[in-house]
Coordinates of C-alpha atoms and ligand atoms in Angstrom, one line a residue:
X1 CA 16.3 21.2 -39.4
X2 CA 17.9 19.1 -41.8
X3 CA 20.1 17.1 -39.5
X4 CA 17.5 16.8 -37.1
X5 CA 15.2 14.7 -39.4
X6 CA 18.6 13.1 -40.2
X7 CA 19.5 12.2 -36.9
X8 CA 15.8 11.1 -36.1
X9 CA 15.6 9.1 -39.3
X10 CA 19.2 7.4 -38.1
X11 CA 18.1 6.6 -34.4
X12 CA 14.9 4.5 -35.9
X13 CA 17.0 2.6 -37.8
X14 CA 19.0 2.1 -35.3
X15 CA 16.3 1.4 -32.8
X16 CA 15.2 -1.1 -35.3
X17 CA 18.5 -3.2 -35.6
X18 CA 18.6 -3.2 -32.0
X19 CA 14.9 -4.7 -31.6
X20 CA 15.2 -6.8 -34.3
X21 CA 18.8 -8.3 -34.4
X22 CA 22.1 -8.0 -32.5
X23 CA 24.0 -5.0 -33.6
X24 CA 27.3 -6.2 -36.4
X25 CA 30.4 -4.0 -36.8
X26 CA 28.3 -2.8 -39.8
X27 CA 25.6 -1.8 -37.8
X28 CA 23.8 1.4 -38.9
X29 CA 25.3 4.6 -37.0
X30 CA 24.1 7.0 -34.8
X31 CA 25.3 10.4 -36.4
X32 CA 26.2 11.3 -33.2
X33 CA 29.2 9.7 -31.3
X34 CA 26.6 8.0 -29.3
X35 CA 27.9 4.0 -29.3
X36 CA 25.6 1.3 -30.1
X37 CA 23.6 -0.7 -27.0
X38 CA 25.8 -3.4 -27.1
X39 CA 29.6 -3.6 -27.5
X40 CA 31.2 -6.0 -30.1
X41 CA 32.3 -9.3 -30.0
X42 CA 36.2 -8.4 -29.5
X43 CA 35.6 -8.2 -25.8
X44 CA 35.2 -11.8 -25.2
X45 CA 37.7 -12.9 -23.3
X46 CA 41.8 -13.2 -23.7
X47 CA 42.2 -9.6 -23.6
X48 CA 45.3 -8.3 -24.7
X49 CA 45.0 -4.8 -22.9
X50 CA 44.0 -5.8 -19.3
X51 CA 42.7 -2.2 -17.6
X52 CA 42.6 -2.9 -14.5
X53 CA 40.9 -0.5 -12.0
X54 CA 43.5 1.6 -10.0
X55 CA 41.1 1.8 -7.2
X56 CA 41.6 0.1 -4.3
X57 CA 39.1 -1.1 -1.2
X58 CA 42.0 -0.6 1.1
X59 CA 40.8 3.7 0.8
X60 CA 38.0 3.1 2.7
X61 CA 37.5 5.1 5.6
X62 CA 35.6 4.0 8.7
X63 CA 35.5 3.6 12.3
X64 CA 34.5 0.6 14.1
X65 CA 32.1 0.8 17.0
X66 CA 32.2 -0.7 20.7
X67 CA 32.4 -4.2 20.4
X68 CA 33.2 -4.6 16.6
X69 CA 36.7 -5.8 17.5
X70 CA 35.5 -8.6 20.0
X71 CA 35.7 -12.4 19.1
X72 CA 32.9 -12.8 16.6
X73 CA 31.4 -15.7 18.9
X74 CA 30.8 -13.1 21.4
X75 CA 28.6 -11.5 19.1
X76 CA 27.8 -8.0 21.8
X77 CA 25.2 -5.8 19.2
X78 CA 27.0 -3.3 17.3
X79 CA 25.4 -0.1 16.8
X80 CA 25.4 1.5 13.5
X81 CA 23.0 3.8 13.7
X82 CA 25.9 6.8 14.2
X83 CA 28.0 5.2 12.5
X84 CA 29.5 7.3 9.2
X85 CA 30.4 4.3 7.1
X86 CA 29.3 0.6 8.7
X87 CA 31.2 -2.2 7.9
X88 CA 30.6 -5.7 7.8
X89 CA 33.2 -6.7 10.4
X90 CA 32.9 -8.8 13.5
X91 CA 36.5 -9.6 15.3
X92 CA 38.9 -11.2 12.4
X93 CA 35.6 -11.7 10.4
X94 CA 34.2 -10.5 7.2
X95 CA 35.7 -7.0 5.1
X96 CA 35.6 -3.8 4.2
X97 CA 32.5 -2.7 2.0
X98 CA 33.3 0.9 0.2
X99 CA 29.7 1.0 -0.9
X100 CA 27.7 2.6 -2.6
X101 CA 24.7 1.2 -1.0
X102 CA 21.7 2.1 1.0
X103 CA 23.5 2.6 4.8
X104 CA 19.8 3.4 6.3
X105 CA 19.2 -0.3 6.4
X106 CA 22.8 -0.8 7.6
X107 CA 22.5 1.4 10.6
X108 CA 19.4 -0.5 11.9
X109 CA 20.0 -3.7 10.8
X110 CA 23.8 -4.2 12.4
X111 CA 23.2 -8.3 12.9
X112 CA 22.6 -8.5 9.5
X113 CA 25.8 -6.0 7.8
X114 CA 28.0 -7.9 10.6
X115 CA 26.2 -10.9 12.3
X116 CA 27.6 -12.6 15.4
X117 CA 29.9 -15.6 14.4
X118 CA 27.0 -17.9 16.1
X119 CA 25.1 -17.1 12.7
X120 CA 24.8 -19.3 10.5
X121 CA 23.3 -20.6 7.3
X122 CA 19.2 -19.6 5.9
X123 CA 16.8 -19.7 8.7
X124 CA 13.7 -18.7 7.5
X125 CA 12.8 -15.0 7.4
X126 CA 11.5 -13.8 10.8
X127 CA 11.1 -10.4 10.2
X128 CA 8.6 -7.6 8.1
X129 CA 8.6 -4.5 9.1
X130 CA 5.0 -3.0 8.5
X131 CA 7.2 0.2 6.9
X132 CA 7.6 -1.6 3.3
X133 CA 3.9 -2.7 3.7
X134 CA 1.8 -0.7 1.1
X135 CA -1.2 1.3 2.7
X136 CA -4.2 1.4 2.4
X137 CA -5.5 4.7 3.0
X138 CA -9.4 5.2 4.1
X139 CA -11.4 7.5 2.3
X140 CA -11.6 11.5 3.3
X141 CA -8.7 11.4 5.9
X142 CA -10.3 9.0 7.8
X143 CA -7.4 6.7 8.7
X144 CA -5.2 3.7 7.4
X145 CA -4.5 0.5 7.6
X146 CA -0.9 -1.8 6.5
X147 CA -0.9 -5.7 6.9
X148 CA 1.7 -8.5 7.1
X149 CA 0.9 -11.8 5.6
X150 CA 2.3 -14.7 4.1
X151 CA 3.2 -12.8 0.7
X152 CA 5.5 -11.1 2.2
X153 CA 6.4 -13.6 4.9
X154 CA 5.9 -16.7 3.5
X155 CA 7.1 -19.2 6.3
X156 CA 4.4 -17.6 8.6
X157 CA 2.2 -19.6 8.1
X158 CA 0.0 -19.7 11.3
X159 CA -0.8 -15.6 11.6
X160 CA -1.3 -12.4 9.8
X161 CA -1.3 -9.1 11.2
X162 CA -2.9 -5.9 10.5
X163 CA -1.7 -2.2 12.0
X164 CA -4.5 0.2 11.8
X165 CA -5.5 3.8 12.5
X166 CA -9.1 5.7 12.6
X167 CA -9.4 8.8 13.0
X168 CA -12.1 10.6 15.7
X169 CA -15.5 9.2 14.6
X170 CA -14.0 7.2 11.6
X171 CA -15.2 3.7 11.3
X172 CA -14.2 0.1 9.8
X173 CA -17.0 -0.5 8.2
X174 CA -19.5 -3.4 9.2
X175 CA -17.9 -6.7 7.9
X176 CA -17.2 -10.2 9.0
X177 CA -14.4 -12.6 7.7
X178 CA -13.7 -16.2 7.7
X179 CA -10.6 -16.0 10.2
X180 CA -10.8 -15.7 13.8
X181 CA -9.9 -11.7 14.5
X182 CA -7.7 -11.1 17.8
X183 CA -6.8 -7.4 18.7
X184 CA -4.6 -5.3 20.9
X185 CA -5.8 -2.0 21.1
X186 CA -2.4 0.0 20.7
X187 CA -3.4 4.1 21.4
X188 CA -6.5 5.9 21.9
X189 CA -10.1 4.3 22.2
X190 CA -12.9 2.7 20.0
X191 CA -16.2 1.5 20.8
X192 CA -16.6 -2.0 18.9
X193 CA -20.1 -4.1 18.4
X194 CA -21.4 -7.6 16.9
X195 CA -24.0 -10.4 16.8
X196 CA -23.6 -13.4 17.0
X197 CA -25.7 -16.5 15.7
X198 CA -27.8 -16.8 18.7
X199 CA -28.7 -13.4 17.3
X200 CA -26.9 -12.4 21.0
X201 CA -25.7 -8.7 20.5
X202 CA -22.5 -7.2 22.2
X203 CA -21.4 -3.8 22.4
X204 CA -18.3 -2.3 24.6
X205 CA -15.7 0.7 24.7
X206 CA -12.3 -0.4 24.6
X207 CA -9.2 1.9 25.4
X208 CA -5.4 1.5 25.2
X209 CA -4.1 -2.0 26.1
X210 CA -7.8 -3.6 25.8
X211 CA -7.9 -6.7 23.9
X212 CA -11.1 -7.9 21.7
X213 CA -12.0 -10.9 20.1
X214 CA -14.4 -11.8 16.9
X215 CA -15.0 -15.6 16.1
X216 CA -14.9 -16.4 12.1
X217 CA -18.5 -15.0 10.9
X218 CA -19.3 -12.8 13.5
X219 CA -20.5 -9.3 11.8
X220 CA -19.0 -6.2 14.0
X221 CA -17.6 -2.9 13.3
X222 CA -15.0 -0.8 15.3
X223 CA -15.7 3.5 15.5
X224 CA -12.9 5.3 16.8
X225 CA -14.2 7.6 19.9
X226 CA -13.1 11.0 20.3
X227 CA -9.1 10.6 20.8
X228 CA -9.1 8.5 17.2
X229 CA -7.2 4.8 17.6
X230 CA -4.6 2.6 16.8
X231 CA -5.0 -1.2 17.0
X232 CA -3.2 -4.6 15.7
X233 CA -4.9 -7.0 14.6
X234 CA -4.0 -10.4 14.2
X235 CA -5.8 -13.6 12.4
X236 CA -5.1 -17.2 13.0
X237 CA -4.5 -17.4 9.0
X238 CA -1.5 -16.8 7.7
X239 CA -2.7 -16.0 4.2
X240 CA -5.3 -13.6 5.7
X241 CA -5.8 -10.3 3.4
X242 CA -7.5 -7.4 5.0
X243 CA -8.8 -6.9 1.0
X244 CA -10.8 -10.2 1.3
X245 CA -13.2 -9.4 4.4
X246 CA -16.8 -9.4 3.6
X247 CA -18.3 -5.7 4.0
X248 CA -21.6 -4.5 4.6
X249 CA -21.4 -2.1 1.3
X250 CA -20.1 -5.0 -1.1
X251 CA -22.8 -8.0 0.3
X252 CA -25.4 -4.8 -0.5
X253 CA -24.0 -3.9 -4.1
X254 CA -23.7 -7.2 -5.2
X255 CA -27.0 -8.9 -4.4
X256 CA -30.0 -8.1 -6.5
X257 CA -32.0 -5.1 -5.4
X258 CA -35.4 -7.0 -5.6
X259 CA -33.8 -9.5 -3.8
X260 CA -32.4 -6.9 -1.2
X261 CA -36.0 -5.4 -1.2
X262 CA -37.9 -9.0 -0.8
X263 CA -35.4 -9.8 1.9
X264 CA -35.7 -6.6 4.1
X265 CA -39.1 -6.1 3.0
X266 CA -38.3 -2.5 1.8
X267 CA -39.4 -0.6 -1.4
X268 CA -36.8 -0.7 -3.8
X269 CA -36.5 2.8 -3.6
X270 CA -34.6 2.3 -0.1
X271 CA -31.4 0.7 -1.5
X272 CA -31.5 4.5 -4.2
X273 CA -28.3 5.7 -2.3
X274 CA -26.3 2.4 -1.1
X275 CA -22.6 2.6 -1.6
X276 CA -21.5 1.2 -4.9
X277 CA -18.0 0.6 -3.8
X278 CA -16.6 -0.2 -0.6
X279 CA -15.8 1.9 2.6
X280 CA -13.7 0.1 4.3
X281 CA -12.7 3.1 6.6
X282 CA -14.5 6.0 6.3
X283 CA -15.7 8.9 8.7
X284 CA -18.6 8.7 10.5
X285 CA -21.1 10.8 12.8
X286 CA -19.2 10.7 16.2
X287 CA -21.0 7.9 18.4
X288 CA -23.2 8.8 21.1
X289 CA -21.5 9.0 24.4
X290 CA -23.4 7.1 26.0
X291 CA -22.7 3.3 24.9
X292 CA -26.3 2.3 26.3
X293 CA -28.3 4.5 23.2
X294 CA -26.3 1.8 20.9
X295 CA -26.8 -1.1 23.1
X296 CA -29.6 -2.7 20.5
X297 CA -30.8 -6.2 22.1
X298 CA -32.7 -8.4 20.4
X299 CA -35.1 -11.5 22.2
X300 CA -31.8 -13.7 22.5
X301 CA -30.6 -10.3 24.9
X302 CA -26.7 -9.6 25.1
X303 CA -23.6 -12.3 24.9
X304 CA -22.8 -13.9 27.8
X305 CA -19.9 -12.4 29.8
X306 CA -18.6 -15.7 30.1
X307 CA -18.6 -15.2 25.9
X308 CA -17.7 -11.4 26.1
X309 CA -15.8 -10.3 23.0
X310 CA -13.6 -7.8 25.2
X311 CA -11.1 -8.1 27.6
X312 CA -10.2 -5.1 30.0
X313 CA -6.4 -6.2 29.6
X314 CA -5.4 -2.7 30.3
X315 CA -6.8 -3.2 34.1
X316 CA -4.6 -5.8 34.2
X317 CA -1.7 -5.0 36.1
X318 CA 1.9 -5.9 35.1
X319 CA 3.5 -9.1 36.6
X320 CA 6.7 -8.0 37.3
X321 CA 10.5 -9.6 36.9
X322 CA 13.9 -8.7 37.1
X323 CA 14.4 -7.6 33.5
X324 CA 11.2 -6.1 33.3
X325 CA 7.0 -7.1 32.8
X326 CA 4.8 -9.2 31.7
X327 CA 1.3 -9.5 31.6
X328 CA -0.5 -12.7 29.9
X329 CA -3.9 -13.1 27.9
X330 CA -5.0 -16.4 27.4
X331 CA -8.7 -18.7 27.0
X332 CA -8.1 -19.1 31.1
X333 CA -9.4 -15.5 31.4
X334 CA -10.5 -14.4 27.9
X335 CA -12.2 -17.6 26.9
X336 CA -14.1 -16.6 23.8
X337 CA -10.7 -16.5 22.1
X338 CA -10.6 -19.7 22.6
X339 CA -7.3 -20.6 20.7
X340 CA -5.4 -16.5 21.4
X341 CA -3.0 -16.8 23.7
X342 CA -0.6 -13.4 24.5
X343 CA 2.2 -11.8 26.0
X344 CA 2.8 -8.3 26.4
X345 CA 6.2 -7.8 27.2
X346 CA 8.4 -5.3 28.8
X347 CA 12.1 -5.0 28.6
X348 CA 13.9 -2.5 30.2
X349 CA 17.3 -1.1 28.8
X350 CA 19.6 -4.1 28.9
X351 CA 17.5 -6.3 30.0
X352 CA 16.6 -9.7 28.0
X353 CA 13.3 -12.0 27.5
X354 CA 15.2 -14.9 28.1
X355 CA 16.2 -17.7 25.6
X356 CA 12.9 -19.4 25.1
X357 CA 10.7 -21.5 22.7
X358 CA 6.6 -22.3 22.5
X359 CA 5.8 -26.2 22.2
X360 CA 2.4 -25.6 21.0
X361 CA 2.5 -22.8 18.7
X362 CA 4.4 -20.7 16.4
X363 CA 4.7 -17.2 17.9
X364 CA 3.6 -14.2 15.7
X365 CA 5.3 -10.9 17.7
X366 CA 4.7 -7.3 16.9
X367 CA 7.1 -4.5 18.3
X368 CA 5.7 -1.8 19.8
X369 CA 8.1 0.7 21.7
X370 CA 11.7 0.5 21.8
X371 CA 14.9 -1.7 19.4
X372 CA 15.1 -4.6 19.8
X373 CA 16.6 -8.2 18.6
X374 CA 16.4 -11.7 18.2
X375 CA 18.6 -15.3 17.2
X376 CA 16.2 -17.7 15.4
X377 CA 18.0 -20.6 15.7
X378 CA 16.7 -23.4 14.0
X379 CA 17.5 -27.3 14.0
X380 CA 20.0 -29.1 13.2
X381 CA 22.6 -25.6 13.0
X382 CA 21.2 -22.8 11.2
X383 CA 20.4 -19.6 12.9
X384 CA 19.7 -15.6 11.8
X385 CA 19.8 -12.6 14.4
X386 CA 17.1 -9.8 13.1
X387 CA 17.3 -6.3 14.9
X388 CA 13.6 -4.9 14.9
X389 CA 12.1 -1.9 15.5
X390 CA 8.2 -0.3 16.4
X391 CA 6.1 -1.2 14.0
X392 CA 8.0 -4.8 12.6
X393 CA 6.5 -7.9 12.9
X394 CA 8.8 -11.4 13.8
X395 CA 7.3 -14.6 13.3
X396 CA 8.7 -17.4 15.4
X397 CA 8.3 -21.5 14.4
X398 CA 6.7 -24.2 16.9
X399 CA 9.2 -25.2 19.3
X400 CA 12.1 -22.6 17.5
X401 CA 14.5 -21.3 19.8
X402 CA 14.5 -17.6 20.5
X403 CA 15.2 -14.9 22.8
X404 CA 14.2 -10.6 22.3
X405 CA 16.8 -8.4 23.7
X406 CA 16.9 -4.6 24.5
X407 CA 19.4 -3.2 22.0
X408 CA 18.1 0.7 23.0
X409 CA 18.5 2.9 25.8
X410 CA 14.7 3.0 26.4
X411 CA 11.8 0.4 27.4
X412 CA 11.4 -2.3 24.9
X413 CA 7.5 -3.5 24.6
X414 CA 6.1 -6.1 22.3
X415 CA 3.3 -8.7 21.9
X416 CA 3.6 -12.1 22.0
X417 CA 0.4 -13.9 20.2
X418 CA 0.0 -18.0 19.7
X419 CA -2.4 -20.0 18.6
X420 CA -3.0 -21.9 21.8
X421 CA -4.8 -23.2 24.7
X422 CA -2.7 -21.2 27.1
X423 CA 0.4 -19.1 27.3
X424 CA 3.3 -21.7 27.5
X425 CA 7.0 -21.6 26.9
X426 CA 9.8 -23.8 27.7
X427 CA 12.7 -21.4 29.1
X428 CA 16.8 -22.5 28.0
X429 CA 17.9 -21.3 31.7
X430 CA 15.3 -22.9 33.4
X431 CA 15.9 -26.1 31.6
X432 CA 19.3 -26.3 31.7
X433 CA 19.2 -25.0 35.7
X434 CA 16.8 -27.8 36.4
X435 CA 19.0 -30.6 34.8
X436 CA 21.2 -33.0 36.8
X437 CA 24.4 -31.1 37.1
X438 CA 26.4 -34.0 36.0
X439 CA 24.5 -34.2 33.0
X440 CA 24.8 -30.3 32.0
X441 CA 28.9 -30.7 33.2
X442 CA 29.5 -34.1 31.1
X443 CA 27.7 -32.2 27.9
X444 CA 28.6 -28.3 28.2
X445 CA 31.9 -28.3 29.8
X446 CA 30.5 -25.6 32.1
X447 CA 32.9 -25.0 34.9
X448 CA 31.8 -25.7 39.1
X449 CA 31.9 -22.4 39.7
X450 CA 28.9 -21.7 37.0
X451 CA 27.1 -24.7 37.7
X452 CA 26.1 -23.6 41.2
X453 CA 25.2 -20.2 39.7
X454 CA 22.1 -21.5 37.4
X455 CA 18.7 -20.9 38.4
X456 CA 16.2 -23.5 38.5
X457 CA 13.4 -20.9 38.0
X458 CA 12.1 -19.3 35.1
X459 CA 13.2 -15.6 34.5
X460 CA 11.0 -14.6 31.6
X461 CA 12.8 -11.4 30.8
X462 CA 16.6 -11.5 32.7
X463 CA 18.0 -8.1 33.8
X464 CA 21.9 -6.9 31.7
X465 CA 23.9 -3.6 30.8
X466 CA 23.9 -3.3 26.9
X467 CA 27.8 -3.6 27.3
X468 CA 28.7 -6.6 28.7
X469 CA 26.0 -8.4 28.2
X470 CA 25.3 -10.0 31.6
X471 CA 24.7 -7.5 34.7
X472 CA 28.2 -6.8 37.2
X473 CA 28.2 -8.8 40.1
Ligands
NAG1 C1 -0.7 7.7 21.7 O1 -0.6 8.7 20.7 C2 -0.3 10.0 21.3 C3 -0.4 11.0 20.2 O2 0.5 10.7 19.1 C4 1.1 9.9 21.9 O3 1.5 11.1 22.5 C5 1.1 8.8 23.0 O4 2.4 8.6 23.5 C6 0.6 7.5 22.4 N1 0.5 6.5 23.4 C7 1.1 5.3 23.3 C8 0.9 4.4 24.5 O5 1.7 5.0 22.3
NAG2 C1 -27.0 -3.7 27.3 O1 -28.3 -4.0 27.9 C2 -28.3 -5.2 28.6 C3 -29.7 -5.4 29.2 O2 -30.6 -5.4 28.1 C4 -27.3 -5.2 29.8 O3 -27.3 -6.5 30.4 C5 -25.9 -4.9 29.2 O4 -25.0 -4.7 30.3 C6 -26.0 -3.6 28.4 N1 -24.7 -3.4 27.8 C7 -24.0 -2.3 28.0 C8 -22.7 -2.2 27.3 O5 -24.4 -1.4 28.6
NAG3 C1 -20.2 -20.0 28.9 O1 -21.1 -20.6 29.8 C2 -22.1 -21.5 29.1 C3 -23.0 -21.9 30.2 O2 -22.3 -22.4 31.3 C4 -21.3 -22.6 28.5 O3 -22.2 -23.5 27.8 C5 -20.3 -22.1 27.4 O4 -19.6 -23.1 26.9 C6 -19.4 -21.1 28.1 N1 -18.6 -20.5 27.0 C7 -17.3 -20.4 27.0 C8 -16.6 -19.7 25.9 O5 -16.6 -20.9 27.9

């Protein structure tokens, strides 16, 4: 008992000198053998008894994987993600790490532990994956949303995105928001409605692969249907926060209630049981099967299909290329969303969306289904390969040079979105295939042989094995 109030008497005091002053060689002493917080002054430099560690980096164990021993220029993708112990090694390039360290992101993120020797320098960052977004869960199991935005990556600038899930019958809540809203509908099916300042009403039933569209202002809400849903969402505001749209339940709390009653001509009595907090997302009485008992018109009647916020994308059948698919969404079909313009792309194992870049627009991408990765390269020399994965977004400057390729052994699919007119991208091979072939021989030393090989065409996504690269001929 005694030593105890001893030994918690001595730890004040020495809590004290270490708060208040830096510990002397006459510092007050723990009773225990417990040394001080800091050490003393004798370790500054010019030591006379040098331990040094007996251990040596040379013990590490490890195996490299297919392709770790090429040149680093050739720069094949290494897969970690069975590897025991990673290293950051490309051909005669980089070294042995013995670790400890966190080898989940090194077996998914091999062009970052070992990059290809064409890396080089800071390029912006190009990648978030939604994974390390916090989320925001709805109320009673009702569903979820995660966002990506320029806190997190600050150099996209142009577009924010937003993966979310409701559950059957949950809904968004009623809201509107001072970006434009463009959405993919990812899984299941929703029915969505709005108004718009003619006082033109719109309601529709989207499904899997549907696209809608809400100009800045325009009130809707989204109900999941029976399956539940999953859609992305993506503004043309960087800075967007899905935490800053204006809801039904907050423009209801925060107005006076005589005003609210003046307003709606309504006893005051009605507004008794209004939310005082938001719902954001929140379950709801499952909707009526039949869209046309929530088809409310109003004198204006319904918005012009020319003005339609929908777009039956999933009817839309694939264009098809070597490589894979693609199917585009732009204002020359959907022209409500009037500056959206998409790709949804298809890769198939091997297979590459070619080297490419967007004159008009940065490129906001979202990965859906398969691994993938991509080479920012940026002007005059700098350039960062990112792997990626479902649910990651990568963010692509105006005019940036880039290319996705399939790192997995199944489909890779991911969105394109710009803020454009149209879809447009300038393509490397086509480019260089549609040069003078003097011009491309004086400047890239490429051989006769290869120069009668390039295709004056555009590929979009260009077919490969994940070995070599380029497909045998
Ligand atoms: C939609 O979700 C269901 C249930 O999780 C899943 O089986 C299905 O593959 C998903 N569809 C797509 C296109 O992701
Ligand atoms: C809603 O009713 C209007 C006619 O009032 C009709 O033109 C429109 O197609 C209906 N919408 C739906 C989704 O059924
Ligand atoms: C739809 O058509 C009307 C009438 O022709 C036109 O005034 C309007 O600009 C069109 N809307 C869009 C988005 O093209």
């Amino acid at each position: 008992m005694k030593s105890t109030v001893f030994r918690i008497l001595g730890l004040a005091l020495f809590l004290g000198c270490a708060v208040y002053g830096a510990p002397t060689h006459n510092s007050v002493r723990d009773t225990t053998d417990n040394p001080p917080l800091r050490g003393s002054e004798d370790l500054l430099g010019y030591s006379s008894s040098n331990k040094l560690s007996e251990h040596s980096t040379e013990e590490v164990k490890y195996t490299l994987v297919t392709g770790q021993k090429e040149d680093a220029d050739i720069g094949t993708y290494l897969d970690f993600e069975t590897a025991d112990n990673p290293q950051p090694i490309r051909g005669d390039m980089g070294g042995t790490d013995a670790g400890p360290r966190n080898y989940n992101y090194d077996r998914i993120n091999s062009d970052k532990l070992a990059p290809p020797g064409s890396d080089k320098g800071q390029t912006i960052n190009a990648q978030w994956p939604m994974g390390l977004s916090r989320n925001k869960l709805g109320m009673d199991s009702a569903g979820w949303a995660r966002q990506e935005n320029t806190v997190v990556m600050p150099d996209a600038t142009k577009m924010a995105g937003v993966d979310m899930r409701l559950e059957a019958g949950a809904y968004r809540e009623l809201h509107w928001h001072v970006a434009s809203e463009w959405s993919l509908v990812l899984n299941g099916s929703c029915r969505i409605q709005a108004i718009n300042e003619n006082g033109e009403t719109f309601v529709d039933d989207l499904t899997e692969g549907d696209v809608w569209f809400f100009p800045p202002g325009v009130p809707h809400s989204i109900q999941a249907l029976d399956p539940g849903v999953e859609f992305l969402l993506v503004f043309d505001d960087g800075s967007f926060s899905e935490d800053n749209t204006f809801l039904a339940s907050q423009v209801f709390a925060h107005n006076p209630r005589s005003v609210l009653s003046k307003n709606l001509d309504l006893p005051l009595s009605a507004f008794d049981n209004i939310p005082s907090d938001e719902l954001y997302i929140f379950p709801g009485t499952p909707a009526p099967k039949d869209i046309e008992e929530q088809n409310v018109t109003t004198a204006a009647g319904v918005v012009p299909l020319n003005e339609s916020y929908s777009y039956h994308f999933s009817e839309q059948p694939a264009h098809e290329v070597a490589g894979g698919s693609v199917k585009i969404v732009d204002p020359a079909t959907f022209p409500i969303a009037a500056n959206f313009a998409a790709a949804v792309v298809t890769v198939k194992p091997g297979g590459m969306r070619e080297i490419h870049w967007h004159p008009s627009s940065d490129e906001w991408t979202f990965f859906i289904r398969g691994k993938g990765r991509a080479t920012l390269f940026e002007a005059p020399s700098t350039a960062t390969t990112f792997d990626y994965r479902p649910g990651d977004v990568g963010y692509f400057p105006q005019s940036h040079s880039h290319y996705v390729e399939n790192t997995g052994d199944e489909d890779l699919v991911f969105v394109e979105v710009l803020q454009a007119e149209a879809f447009t991208d300038i393509a490397l091979g086509q480019w260089i295939g549609s040069t003078p072939k003097q011009i491309v021989a004086d400047t890239l030393k490429l051989p006769e042989s290869a120069l009668a090989e390039l295709k004056s065409e555009k590929q979009y996504i260009v077919a490969g094995s994940k070995e070599t690269g380029a497909e045998e001929r």
